mmCIF file with all atom_site columns, N, CA and C in Angstrom:
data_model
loop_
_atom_site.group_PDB
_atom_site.id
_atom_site.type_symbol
_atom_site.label_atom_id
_atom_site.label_alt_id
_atom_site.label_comp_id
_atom_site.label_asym_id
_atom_site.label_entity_id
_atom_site.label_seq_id
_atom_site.pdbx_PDB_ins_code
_atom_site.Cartn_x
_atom_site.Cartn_y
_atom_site.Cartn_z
_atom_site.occupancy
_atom_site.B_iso_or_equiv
_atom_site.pdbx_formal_charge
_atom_site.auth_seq_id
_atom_site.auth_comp_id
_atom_site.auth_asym_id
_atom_site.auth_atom_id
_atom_site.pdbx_PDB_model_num
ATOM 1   N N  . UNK M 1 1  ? 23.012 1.928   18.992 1.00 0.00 ? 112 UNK M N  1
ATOM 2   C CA . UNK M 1 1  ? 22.666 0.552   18.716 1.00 0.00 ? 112 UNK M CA 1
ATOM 3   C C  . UNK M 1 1  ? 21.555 0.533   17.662 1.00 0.00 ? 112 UNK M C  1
ATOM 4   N N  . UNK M 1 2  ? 21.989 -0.323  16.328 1.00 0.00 ? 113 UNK M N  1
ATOM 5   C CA . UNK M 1 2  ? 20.804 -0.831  16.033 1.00 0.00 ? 113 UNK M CA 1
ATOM 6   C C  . UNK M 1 2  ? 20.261 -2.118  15.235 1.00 0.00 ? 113 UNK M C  1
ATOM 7   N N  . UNK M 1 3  ? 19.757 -2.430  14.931 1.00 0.00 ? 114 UNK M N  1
ATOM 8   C CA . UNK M 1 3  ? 19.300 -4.030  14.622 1.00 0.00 ? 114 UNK M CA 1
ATOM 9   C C  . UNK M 1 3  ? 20.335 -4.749  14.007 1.00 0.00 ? 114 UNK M C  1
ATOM 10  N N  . UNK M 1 4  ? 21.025 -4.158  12.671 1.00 0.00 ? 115 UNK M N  1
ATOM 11  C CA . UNK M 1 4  ? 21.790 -4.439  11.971 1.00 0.00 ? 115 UNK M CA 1
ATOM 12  C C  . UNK M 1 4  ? 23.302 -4.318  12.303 1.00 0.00 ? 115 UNK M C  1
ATOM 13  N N  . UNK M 1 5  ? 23.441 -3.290  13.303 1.00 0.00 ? 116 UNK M N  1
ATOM 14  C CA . UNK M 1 5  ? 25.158 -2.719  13.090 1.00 0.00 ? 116 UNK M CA 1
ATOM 15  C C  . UNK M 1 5  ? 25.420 -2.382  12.131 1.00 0.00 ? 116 UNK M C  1
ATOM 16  N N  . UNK M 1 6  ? 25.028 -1.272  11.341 1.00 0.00 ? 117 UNK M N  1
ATOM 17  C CA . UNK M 1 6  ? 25.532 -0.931  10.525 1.00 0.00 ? 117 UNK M CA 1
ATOM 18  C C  . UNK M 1 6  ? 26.066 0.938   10.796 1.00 0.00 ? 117 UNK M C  1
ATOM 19  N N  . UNK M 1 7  ? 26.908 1.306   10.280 1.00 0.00 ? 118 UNK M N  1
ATOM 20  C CA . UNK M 1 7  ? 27.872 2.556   10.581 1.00 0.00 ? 118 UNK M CA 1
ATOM 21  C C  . UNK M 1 7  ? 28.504 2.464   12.185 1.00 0.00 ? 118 UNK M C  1
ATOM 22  N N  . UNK M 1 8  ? 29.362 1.301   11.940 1.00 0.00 ? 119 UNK M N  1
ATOM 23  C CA . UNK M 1 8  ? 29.837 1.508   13.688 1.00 0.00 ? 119 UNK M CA 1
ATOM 24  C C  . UNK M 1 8  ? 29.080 1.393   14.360 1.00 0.00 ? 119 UNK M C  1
ATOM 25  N N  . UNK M 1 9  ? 28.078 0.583   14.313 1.00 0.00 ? 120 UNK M N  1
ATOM 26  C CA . UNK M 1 9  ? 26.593 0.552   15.963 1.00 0.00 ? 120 UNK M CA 1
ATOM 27  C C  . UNK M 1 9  ? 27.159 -0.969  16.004 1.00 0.00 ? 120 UNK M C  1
ATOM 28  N N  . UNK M 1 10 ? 26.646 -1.278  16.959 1.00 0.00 ? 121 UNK M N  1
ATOM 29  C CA . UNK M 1 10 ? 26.752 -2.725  18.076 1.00 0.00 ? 121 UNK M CA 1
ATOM 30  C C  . UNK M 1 10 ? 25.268 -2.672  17.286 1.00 0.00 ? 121 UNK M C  1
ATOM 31  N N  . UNK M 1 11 ? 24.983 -4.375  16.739 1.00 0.00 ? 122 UNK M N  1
ATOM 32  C CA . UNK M 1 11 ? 24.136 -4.875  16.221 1.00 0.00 ? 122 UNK M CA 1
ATOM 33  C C  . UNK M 1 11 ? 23.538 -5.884  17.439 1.00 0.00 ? 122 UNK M C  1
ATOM 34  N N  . UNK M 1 12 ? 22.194 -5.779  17.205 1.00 0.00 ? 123 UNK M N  1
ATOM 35  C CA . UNK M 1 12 ? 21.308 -6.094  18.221 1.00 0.00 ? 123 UNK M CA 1
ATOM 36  C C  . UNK M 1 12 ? 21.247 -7.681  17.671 1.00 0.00 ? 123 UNK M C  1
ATOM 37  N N  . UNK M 1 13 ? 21.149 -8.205  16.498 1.00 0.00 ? 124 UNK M N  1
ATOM 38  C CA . UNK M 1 13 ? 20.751 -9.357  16.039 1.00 0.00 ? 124 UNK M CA 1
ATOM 39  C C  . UNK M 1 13 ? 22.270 -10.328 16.612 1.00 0.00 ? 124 UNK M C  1
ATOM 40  N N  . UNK M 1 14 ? 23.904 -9.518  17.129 1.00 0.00 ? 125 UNK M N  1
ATOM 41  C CA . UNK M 1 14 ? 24.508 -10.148 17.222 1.00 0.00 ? 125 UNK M CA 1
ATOM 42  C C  . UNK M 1 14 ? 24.165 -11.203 18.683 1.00 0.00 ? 125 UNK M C  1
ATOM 43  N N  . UNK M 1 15 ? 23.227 -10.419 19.364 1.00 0.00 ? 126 UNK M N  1
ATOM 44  C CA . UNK M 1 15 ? 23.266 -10.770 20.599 1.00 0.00 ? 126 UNK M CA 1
ATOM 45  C C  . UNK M 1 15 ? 22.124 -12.012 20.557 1.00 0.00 ? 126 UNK M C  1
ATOM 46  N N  . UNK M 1 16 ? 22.591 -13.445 20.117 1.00 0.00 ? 127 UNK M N  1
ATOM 47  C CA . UNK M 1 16 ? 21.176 -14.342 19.833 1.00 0.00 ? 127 UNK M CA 1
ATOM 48  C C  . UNK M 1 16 ? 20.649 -14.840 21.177 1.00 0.00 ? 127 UNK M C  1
ATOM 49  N N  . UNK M 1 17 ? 21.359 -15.238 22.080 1.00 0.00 ? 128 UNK M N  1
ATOM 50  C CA . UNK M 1 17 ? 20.145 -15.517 23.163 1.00 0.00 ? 128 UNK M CA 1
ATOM 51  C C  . UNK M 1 17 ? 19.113 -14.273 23.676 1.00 0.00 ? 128 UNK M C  1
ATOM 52  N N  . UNK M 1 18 ? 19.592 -12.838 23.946 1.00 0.00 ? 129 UNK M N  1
ATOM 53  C CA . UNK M 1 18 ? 18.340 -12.076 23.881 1.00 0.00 ? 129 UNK M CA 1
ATOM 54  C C  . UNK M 1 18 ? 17.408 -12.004 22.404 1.00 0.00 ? 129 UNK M C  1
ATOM 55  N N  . UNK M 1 19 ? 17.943 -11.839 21.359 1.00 0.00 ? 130 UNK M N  1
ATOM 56  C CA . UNK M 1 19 ? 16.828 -12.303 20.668 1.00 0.00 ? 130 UNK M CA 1
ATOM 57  C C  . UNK M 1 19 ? 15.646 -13.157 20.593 1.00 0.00 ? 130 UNK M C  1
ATOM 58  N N  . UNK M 1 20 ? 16.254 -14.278 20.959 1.00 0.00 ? 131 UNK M N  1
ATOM 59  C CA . UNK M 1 20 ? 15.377 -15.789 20.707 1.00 0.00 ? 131 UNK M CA 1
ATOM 60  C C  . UNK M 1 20 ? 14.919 -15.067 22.230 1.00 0.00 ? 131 UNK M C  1
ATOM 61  N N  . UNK M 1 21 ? 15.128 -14.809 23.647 1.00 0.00 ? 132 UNK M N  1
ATOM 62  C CA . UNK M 1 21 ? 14.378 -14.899 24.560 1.00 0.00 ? 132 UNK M CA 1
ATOM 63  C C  . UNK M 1 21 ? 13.365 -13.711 24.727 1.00 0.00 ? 132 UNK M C  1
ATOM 64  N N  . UNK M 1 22 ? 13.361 -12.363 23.578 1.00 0.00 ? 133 UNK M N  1
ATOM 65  C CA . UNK M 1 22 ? 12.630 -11.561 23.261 1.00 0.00 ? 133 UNK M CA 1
ATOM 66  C C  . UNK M 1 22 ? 11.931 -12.011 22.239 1.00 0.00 ? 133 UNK M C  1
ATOM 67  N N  . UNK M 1 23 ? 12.004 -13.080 21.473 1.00 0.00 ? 134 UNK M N  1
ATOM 68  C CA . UNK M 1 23 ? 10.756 -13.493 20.396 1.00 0.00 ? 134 UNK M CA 1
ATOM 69  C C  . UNK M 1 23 ? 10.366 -14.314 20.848 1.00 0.00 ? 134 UNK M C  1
ATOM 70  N N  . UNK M 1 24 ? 10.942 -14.889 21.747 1.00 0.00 ? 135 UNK M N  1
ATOM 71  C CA . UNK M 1 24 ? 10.005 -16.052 22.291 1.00 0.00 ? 135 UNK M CA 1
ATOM 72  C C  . UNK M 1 24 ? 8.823  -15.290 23.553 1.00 0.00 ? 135 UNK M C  1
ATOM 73  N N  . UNK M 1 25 ? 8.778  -14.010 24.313 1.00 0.00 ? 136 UNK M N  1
ATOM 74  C CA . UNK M 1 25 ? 8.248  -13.431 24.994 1.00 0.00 ? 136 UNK M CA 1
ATOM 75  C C  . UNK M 1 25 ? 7.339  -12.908 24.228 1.00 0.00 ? 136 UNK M C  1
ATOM 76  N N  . UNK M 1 26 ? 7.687  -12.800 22.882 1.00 0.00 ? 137 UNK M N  1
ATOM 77  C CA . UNK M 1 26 ? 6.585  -11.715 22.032 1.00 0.00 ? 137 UNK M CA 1
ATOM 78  C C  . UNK M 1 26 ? 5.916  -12.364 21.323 1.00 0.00 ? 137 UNK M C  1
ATOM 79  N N  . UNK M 1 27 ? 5.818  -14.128 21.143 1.00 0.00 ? 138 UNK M N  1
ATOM 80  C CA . UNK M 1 27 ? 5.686  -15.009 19.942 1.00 0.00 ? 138 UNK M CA 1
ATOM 81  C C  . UNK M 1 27 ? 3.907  -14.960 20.338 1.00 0.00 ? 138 UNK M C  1
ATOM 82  N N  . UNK M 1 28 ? 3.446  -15.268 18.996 1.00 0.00 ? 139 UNK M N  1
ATOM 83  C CA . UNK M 1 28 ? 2.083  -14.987 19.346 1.00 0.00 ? 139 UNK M CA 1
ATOM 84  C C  . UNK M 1 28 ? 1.811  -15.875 17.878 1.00 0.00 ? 139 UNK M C  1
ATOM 85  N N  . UNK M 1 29 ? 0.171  -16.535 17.885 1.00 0.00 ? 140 UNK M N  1
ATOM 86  C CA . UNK M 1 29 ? 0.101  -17.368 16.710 1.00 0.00 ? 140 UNK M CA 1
ATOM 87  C C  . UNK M 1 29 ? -0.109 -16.764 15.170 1.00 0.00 ? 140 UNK M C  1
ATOM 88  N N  . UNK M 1 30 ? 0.824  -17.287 14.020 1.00 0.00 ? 141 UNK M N  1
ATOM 89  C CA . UNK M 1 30 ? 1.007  -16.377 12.831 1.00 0.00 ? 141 UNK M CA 1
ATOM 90  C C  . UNK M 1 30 ? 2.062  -15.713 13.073 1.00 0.00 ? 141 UNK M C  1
ATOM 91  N N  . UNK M 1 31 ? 2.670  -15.532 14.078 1.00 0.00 ? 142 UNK M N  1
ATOM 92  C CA . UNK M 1 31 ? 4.390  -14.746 14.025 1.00 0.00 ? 142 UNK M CA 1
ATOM 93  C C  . UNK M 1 31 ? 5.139  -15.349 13.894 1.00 0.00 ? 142 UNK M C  1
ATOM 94  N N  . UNK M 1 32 ? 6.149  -14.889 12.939 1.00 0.00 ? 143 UNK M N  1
ATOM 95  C CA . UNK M 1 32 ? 7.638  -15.808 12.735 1.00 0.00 ? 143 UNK M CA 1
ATOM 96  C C  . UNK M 1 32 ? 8.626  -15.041 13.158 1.00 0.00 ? 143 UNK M C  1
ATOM 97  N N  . UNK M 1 33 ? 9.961  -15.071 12.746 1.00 0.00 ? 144 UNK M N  1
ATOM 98  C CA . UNK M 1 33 ? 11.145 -14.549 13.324 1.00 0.00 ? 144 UNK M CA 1
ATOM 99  C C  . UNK M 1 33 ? 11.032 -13.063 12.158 1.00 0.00 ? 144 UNK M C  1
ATOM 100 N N  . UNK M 1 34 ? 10.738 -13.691 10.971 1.00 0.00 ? 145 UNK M N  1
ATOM 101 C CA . UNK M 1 34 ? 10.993 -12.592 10.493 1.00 0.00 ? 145 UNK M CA 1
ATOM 102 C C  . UNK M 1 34 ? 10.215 -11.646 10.473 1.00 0.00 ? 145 UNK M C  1
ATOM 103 N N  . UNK M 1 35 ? 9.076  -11.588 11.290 1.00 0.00 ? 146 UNK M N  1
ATOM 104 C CA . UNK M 1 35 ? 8.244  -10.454 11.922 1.00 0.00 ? 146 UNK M CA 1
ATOM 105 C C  . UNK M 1 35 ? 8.804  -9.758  12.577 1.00 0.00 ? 146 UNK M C  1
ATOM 106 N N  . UNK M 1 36 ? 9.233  -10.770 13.929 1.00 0.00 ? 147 UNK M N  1
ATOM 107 C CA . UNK M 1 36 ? 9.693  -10.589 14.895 1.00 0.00 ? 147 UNK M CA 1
ATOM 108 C C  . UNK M 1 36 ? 10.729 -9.223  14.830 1.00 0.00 ? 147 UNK M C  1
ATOM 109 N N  . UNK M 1 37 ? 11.856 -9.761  13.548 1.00 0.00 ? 148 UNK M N  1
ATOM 110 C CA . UNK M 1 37 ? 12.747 -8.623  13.297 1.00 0.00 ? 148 UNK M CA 1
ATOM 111 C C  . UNK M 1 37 ? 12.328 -7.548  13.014 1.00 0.00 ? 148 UNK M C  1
ATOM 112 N N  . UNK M 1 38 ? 11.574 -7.287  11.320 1.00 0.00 ? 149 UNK M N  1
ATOM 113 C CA . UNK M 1 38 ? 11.010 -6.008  11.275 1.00 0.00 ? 149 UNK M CA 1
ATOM 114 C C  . UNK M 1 38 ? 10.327 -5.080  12.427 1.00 0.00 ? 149 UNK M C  1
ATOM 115 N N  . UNK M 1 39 ? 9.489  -6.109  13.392 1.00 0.00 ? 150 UNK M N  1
ATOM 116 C CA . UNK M 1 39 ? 8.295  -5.024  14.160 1.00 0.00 ? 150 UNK M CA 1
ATOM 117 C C  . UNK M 1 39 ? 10.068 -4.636  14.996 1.00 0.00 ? 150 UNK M C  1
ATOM 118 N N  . UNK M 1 40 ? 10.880 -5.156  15.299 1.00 0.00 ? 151 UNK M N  1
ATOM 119 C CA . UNK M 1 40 ? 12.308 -4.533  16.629 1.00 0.00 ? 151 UNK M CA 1
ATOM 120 C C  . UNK M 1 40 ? 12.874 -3.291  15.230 1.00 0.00 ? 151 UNK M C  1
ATOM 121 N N  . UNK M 1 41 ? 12.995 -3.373  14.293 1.00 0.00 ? 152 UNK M N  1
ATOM 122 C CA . UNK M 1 41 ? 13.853 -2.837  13.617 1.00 0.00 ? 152 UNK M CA 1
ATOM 123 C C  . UNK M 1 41 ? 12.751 -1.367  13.688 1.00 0.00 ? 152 UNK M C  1
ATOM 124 N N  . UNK M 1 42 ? 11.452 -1.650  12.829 1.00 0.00 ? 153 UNK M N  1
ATOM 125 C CA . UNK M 1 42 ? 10.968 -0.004  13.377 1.00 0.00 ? 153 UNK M CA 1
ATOM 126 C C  . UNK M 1 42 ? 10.559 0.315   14.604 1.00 0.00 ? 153 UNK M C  1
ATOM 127 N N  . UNK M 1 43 ? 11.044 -0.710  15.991 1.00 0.00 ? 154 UNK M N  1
ATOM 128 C CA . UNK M 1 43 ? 11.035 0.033   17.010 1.00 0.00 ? 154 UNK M CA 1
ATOM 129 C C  . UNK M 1 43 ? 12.365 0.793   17.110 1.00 0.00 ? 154 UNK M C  1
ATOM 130 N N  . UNK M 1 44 ? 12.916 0.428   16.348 1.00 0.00 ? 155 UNK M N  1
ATOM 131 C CA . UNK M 1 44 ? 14.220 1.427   16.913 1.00 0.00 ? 155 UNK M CA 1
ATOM 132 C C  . UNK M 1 44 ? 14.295 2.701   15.671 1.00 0.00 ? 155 UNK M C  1
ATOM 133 N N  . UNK M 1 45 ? 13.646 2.406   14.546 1.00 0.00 ? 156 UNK M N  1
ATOM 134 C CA . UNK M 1 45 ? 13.417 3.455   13.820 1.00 0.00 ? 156 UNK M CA 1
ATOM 135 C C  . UNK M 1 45 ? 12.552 4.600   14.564 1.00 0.00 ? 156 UNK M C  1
ATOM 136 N N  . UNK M 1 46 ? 11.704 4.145   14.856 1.00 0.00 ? 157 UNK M N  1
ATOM 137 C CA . UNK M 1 46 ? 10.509 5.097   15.510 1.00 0.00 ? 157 UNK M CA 1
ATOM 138 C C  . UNK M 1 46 ? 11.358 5.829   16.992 1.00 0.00 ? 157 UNK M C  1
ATOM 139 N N  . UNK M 1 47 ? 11.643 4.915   17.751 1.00 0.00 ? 158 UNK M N  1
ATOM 140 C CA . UNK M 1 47 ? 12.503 5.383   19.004 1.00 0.00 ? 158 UNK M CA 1
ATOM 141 C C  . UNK M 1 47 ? 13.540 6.655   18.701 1.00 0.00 ? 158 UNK M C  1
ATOM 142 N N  . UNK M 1 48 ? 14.412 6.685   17.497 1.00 0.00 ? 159 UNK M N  1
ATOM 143 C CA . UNK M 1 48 ? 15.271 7.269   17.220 1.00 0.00 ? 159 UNK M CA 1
ATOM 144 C C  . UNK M 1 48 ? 14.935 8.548   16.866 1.00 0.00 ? 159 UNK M C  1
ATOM 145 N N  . UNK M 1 49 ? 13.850 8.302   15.984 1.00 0.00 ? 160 UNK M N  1
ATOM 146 C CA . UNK M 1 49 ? 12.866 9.495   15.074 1.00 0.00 ? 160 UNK M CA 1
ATOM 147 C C  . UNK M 1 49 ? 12.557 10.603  16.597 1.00 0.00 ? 160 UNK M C  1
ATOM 148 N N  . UNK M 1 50 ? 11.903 9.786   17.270 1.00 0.00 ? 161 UNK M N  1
ATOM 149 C CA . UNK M 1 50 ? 11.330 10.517  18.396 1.00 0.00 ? 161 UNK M CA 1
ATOM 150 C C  . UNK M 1 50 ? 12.547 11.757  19.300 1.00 0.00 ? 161 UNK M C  1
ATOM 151 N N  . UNK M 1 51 ? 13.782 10.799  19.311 1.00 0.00 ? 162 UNK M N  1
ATOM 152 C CA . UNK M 1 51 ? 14.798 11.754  19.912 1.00 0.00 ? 162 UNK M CA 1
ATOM 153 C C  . UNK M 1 51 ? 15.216 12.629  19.207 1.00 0.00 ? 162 UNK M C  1
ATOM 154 N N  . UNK M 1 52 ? 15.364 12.319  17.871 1.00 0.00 ? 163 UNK M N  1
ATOM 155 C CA . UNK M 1 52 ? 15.884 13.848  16.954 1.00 0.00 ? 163 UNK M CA 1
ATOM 156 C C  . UNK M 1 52 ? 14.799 14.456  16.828 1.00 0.00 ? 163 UNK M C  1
ATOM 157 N N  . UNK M 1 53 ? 13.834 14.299  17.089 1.00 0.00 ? 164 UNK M N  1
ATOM 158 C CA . UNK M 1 53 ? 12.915 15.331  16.417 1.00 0.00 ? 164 UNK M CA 1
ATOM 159 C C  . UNK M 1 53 ? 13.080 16.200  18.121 1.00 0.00 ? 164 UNK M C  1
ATOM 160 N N  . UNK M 1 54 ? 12.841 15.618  19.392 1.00 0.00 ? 165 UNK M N  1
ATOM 161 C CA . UNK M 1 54 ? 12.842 16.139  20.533 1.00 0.00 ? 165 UNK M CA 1
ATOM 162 C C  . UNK M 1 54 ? 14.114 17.100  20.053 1.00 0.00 ? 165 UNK M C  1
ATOM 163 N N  . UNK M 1 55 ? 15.559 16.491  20.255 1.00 0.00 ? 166 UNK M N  1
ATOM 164 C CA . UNK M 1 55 ? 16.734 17.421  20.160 1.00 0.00 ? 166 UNK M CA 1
ATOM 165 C C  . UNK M 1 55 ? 16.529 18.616  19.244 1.00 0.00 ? 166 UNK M C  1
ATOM 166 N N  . UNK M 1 56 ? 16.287 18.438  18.103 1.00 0.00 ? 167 UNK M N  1
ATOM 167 C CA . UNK M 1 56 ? 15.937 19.226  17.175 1.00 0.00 ? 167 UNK M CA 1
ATOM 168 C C  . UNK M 1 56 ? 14.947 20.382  17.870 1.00 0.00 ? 167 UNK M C  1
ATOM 169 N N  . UNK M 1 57 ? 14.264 20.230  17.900 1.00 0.00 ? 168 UNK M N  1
ATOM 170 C CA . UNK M 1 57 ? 13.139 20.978  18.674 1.00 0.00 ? 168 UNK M CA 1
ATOM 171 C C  . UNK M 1 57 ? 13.313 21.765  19.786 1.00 0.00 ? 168 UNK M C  1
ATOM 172 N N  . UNK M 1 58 ? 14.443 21.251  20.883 1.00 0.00 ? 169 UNK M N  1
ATOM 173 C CA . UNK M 1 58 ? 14.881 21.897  21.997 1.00 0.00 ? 169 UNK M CA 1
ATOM 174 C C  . UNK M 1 58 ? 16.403 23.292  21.132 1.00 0.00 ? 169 UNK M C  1
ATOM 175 N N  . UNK M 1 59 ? 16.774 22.225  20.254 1.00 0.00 ? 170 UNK M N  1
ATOM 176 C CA . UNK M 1 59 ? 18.236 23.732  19.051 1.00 0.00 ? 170 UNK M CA 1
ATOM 177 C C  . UNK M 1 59 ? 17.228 24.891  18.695 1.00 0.00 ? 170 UNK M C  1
ATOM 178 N N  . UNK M 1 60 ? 15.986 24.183  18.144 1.00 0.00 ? 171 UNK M N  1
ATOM 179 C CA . UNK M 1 60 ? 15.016 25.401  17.623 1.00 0.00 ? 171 UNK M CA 1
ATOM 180 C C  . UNK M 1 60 ? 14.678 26.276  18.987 1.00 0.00 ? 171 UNK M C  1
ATOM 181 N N  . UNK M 1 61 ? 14.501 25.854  19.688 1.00 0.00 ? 172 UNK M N  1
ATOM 182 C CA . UNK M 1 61 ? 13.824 26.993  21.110 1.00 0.00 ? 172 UNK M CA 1
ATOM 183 C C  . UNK M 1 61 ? 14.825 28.174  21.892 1.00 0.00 ? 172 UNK M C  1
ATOM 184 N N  . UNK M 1 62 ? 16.388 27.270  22.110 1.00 0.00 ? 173 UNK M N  1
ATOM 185 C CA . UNK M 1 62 ? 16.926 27.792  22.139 1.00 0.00 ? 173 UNK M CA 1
ATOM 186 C C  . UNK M 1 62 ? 17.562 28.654  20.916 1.00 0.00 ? 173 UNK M C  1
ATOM 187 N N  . UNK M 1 63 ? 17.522 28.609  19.756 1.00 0.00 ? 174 UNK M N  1
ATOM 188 C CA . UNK M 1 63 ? 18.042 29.294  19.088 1.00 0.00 ? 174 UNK M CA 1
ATOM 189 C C  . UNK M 1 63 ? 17.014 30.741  18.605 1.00 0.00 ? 174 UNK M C  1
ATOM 190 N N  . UNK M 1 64 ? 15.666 30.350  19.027 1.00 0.00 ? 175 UNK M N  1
ATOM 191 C CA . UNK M 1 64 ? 14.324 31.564  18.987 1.00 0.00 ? 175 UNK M CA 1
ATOM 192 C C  . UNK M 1 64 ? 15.170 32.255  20.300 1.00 0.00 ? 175 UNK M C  1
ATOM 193 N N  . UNK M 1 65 ? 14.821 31.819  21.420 1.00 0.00 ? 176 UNK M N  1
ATOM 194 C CA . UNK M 1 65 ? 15.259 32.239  22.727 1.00 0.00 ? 176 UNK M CA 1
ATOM 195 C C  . UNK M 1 65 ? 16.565 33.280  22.368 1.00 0.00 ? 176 UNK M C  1
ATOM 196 N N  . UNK M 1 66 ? 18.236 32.836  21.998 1.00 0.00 ? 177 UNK M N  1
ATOM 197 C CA . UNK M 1 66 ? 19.447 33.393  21.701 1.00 0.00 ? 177 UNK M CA 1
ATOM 198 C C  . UNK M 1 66 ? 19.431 34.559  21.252 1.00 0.00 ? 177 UNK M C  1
ATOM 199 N N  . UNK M 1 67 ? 18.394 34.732  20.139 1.00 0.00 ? 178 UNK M N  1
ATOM 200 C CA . UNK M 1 67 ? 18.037 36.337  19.421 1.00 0.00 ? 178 UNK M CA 1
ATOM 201 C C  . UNK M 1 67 ? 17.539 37.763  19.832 1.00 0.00 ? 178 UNK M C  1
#
C-alpha cells in the first residue's frame, strides 16, 4: 500500500472517509489537507525504508553466517 497507488499498490487516498477521519484526528491550527498528505506520504516512505533496510540487514547476517 501506498498513498498514491502507484505500481499495482491499493492507494490510500482512494479510501476518502478514512482520510478525512484521519485529518480530521490530526488537524491542528495552520494544517491543511495538503500537509496532511505529504506528512502520510513520508510516513509510509520512512515506514518502508525501515523494513528494507531491517530485511536487508537480516540477507547480510545470514549470508556472513552461510560462509
Amino acid at each position: 500500500m501506498n498513498y498514491a497507488g502507484s505500481i499495482d499498490k491499493v492507494a490510500l487516498e482512494k479510501y476518502e472517509s478514512l482520510n478525512k477521519a484521519l485529518y480530521e484526528a490530526t488537524k491542528r491550527e495552520g494544517h491543511n489537507f495538503i500537509d496532511y498528505r505529504r506528512e502520510v506520504r513520508d510516513a509510509f516512505h520512512k515506514a518502508k525504508n525501515r523494513c528494507y533496510k531491517a530485511s536487508a540487514k537480516e540477507k547480510k547476517i545470514k549470508n556472513v553466517d552461510s560462509i
